[in-house]
PDB file of C-alpha atoms in Angstrom:
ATOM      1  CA  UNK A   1     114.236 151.940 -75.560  1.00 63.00           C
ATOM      2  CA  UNK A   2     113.291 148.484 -76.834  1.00 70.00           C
ATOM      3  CA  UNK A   3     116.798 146.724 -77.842  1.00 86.00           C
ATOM      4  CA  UNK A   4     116.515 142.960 -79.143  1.00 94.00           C
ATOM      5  CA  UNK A   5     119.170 140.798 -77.777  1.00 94.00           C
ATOM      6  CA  UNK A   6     120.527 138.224 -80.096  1.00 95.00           C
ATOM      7  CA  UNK A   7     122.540 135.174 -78.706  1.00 95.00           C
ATOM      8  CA  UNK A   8     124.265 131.935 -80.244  1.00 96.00           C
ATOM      9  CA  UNK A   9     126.636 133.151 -82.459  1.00 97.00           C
ATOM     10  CA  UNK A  10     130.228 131.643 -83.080  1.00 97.00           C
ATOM     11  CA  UNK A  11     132.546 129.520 -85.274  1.00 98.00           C
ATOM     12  CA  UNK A  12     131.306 126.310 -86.420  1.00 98.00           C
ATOM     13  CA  UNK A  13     133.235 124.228 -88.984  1.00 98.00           C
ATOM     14  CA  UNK A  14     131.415 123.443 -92.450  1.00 98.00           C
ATOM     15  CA  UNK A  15     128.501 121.425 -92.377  1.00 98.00           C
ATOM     16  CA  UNK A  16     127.879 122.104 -88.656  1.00 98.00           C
ATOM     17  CA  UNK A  17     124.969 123.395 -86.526  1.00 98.00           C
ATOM     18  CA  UNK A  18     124.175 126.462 -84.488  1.00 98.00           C
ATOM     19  CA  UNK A  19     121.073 128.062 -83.310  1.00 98.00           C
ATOM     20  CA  UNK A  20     120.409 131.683 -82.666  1.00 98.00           C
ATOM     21  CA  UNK A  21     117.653 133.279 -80.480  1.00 97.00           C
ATOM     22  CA  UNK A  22     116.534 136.735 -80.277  1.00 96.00           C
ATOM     23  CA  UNK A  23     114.471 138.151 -77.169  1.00 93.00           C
ATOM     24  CA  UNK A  24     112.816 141.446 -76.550  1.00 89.00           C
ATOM     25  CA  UNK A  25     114.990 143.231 -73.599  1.00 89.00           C
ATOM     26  CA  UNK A  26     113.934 146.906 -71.750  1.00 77.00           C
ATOM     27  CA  UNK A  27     110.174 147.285 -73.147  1.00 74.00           C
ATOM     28  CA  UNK A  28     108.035 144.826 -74.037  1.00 78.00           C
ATOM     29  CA  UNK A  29     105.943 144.818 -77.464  1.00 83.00           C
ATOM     30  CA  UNK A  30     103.419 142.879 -78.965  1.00 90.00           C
ATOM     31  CA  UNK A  31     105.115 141.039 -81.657  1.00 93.00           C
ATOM     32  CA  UNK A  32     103.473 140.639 -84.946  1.00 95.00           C
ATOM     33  CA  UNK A  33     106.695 138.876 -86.862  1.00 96.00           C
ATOM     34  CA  UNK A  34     110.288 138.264 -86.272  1.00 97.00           C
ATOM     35  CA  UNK A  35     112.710 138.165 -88.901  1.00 98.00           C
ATOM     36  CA  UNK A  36     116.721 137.505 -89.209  1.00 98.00           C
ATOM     37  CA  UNK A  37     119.145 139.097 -91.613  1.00 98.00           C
ATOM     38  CA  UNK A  38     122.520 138.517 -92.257  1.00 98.00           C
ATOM     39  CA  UNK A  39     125.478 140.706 -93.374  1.00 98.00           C
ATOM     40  CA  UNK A  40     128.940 139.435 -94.412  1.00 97.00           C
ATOM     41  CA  UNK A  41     131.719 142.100 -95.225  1.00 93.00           C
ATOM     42  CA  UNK A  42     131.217 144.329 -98.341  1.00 94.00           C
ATOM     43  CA  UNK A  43     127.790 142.906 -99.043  1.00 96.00           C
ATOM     44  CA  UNK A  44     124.528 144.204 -98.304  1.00 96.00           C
ATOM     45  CA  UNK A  45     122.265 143.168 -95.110  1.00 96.00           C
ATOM     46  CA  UNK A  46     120.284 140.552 -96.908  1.00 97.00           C
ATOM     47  CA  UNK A  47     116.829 138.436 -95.880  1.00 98.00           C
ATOM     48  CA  UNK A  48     117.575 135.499 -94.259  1.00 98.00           C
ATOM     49  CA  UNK A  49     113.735 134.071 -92.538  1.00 98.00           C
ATOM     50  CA  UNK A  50     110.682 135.542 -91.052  1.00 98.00           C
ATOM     51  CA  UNK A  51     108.236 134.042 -88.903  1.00 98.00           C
ATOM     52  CA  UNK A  52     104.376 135.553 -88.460  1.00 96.00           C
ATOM     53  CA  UNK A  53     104.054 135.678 -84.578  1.00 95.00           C
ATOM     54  CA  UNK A  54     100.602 134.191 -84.103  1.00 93.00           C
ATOM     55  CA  UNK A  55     100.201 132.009 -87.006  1.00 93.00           C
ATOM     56  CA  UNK A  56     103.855 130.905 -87.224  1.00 95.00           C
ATOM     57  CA  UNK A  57     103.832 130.852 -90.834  1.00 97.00           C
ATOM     58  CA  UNK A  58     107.369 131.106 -92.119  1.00 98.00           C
ATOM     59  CA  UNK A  59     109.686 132.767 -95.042  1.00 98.00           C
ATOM     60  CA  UNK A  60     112.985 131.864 -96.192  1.00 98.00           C
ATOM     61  CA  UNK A  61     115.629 133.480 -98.326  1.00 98.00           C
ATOM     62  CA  UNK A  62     116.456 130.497-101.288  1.00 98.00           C
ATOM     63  CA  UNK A  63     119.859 130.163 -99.474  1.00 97.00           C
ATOM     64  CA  UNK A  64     118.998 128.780 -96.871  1.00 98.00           C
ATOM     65  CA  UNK A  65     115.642 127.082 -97.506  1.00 98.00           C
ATOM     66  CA  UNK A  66     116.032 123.494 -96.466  1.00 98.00           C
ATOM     67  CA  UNK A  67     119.157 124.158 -94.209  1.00 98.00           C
ATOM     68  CA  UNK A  68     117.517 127.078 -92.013  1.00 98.00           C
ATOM     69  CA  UNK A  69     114.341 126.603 -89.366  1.00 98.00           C
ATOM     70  CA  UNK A  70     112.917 129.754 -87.743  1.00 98.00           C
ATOM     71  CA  UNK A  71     110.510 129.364 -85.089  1.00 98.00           C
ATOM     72  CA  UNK A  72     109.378 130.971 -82.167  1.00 96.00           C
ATOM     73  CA  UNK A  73     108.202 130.527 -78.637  1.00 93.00           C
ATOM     74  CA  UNK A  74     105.300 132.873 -77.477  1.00 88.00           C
ATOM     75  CA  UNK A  75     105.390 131.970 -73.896  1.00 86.00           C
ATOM     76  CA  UNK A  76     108.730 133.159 -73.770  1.00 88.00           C
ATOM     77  CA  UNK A  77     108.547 135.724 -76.686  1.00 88.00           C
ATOM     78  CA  UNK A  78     111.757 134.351 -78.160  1.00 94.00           C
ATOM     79  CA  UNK A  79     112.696 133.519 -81.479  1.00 96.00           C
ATOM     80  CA  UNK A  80     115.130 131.051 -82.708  1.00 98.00           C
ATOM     81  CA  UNK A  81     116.940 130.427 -85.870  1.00 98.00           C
ATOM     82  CA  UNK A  82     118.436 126.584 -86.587  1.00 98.00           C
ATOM     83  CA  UNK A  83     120.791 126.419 -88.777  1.00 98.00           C
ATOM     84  CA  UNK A  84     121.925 123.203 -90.014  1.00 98.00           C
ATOM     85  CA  UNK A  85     125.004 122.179 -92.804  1.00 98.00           C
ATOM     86  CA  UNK A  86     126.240 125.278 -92.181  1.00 98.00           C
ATOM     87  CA  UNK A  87     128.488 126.802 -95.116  1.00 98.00           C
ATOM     88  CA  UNK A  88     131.149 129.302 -95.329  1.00 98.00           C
ATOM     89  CA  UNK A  89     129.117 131.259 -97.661  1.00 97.00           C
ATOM     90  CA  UNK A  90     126.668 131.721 -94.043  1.00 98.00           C
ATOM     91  CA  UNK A  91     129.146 133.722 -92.788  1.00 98.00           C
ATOM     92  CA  UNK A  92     128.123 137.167 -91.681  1.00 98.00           C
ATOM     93  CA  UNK A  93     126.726 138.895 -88.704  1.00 97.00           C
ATOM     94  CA  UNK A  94     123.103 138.055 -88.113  1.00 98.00           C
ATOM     95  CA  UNK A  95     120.853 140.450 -86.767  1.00 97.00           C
ATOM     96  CA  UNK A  96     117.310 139.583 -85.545  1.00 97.00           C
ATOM     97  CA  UNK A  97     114.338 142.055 -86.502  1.00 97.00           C
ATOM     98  CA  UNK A  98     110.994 142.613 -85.080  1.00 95.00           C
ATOM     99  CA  UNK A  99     107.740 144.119 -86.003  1.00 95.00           C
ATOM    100  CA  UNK A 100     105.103 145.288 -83.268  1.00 92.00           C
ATOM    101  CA  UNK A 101     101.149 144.910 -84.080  1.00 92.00           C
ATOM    102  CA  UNK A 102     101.608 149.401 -83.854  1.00 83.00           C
ATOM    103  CA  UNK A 103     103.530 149.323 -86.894  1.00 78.00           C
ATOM    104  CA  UNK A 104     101.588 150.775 -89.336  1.00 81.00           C
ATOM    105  CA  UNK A 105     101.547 150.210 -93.147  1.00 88.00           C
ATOM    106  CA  UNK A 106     102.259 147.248 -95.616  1.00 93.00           C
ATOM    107  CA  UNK A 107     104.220 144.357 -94.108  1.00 95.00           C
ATOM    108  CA  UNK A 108     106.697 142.677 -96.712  1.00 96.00           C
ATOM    109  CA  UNK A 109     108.791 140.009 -94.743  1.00 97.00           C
ATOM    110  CA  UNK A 110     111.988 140.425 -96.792  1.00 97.00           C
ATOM    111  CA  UNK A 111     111.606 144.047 -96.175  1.00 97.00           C
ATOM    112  CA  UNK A 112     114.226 145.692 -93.480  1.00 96.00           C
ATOM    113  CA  UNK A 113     111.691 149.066 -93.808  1.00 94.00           C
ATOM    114  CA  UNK A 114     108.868 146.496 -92.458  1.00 96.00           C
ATOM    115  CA  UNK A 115     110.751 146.167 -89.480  1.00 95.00           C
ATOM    116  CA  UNK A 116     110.929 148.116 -86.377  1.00 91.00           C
ATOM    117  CA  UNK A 117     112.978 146.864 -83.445  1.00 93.00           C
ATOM    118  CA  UNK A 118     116.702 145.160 -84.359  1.00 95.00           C
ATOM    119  CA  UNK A 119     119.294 143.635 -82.387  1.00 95.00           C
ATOM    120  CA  UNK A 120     123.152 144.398 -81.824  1.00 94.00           C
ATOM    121  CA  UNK A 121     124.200 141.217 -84.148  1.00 96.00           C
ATOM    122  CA  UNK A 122     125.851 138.285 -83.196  1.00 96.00           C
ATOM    123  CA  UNK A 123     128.490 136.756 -85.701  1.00 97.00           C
ATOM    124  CA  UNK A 124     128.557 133.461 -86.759  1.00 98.00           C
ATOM    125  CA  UNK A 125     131.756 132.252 -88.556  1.00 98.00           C
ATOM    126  CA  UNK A 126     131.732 128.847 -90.835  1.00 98.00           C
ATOM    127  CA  UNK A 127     135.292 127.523 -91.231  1.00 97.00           C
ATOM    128  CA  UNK A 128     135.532 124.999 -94.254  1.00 93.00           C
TER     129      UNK A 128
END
């Protein structure tokens, strides 16, 4: 089974920083994007950022454009998610996505159904 481990999660006050990473762990895939989504109780999982693999080119939910960087680190097949000025409106559990070059048909980065592989979720908590 290929499980995606996310780490970084915790309480951070308003306006603070955290970053997030999200690695591949039993087996390995060839990654063709990386995404992170977020859900916060009562509310649907919602889009958060992707990131294409090789090219690195990058989406972003409007809510966190500006605020939010996601990158990624191909030597170590990791990606990360900064997030800066953290509000309590980010709270929610974050789960990292990933798509492997064998998933067939149409890729749509907001898309959970584009997505293949998904982590446990790790919750991040903005006090005010």
């Amino acid at each position: 089974q290929v499980l995606l481990v996310e780490s970084g999660g915790g309480l951070v006050q308003a306006g603070g920083s955290l970053r997030l990473s999200c690695a591949p762990s039993g087996r390995t895939f060839s990654t063709y994007a990386m995404a992170w989504f977020r859900q916060a109780p009562g509310k649907e999982r919602e889009f958060v950022a992707a990131i294409y693999w090789s090219g690195g080119s990058t989406n972003y939910a409007d809510s966190v454009k500006g605020r939010f960087t996601i990158s990624r680190d191909n030597a170590e097949n990791t990606g990360y998610l900064q997030m800066n000025s953290l509000k309590p409106e980010d709270t929610a559990v974050y789960y990292c996505a990933a798509r492997g070059r064998d998933y067939t048909g149409s890729y749509y980065p907001s898309s959970r159904i584009s997505y293949k592989y998904w982590g446990q979720g790790t919750q991040v908590t903005v006090s005010s």
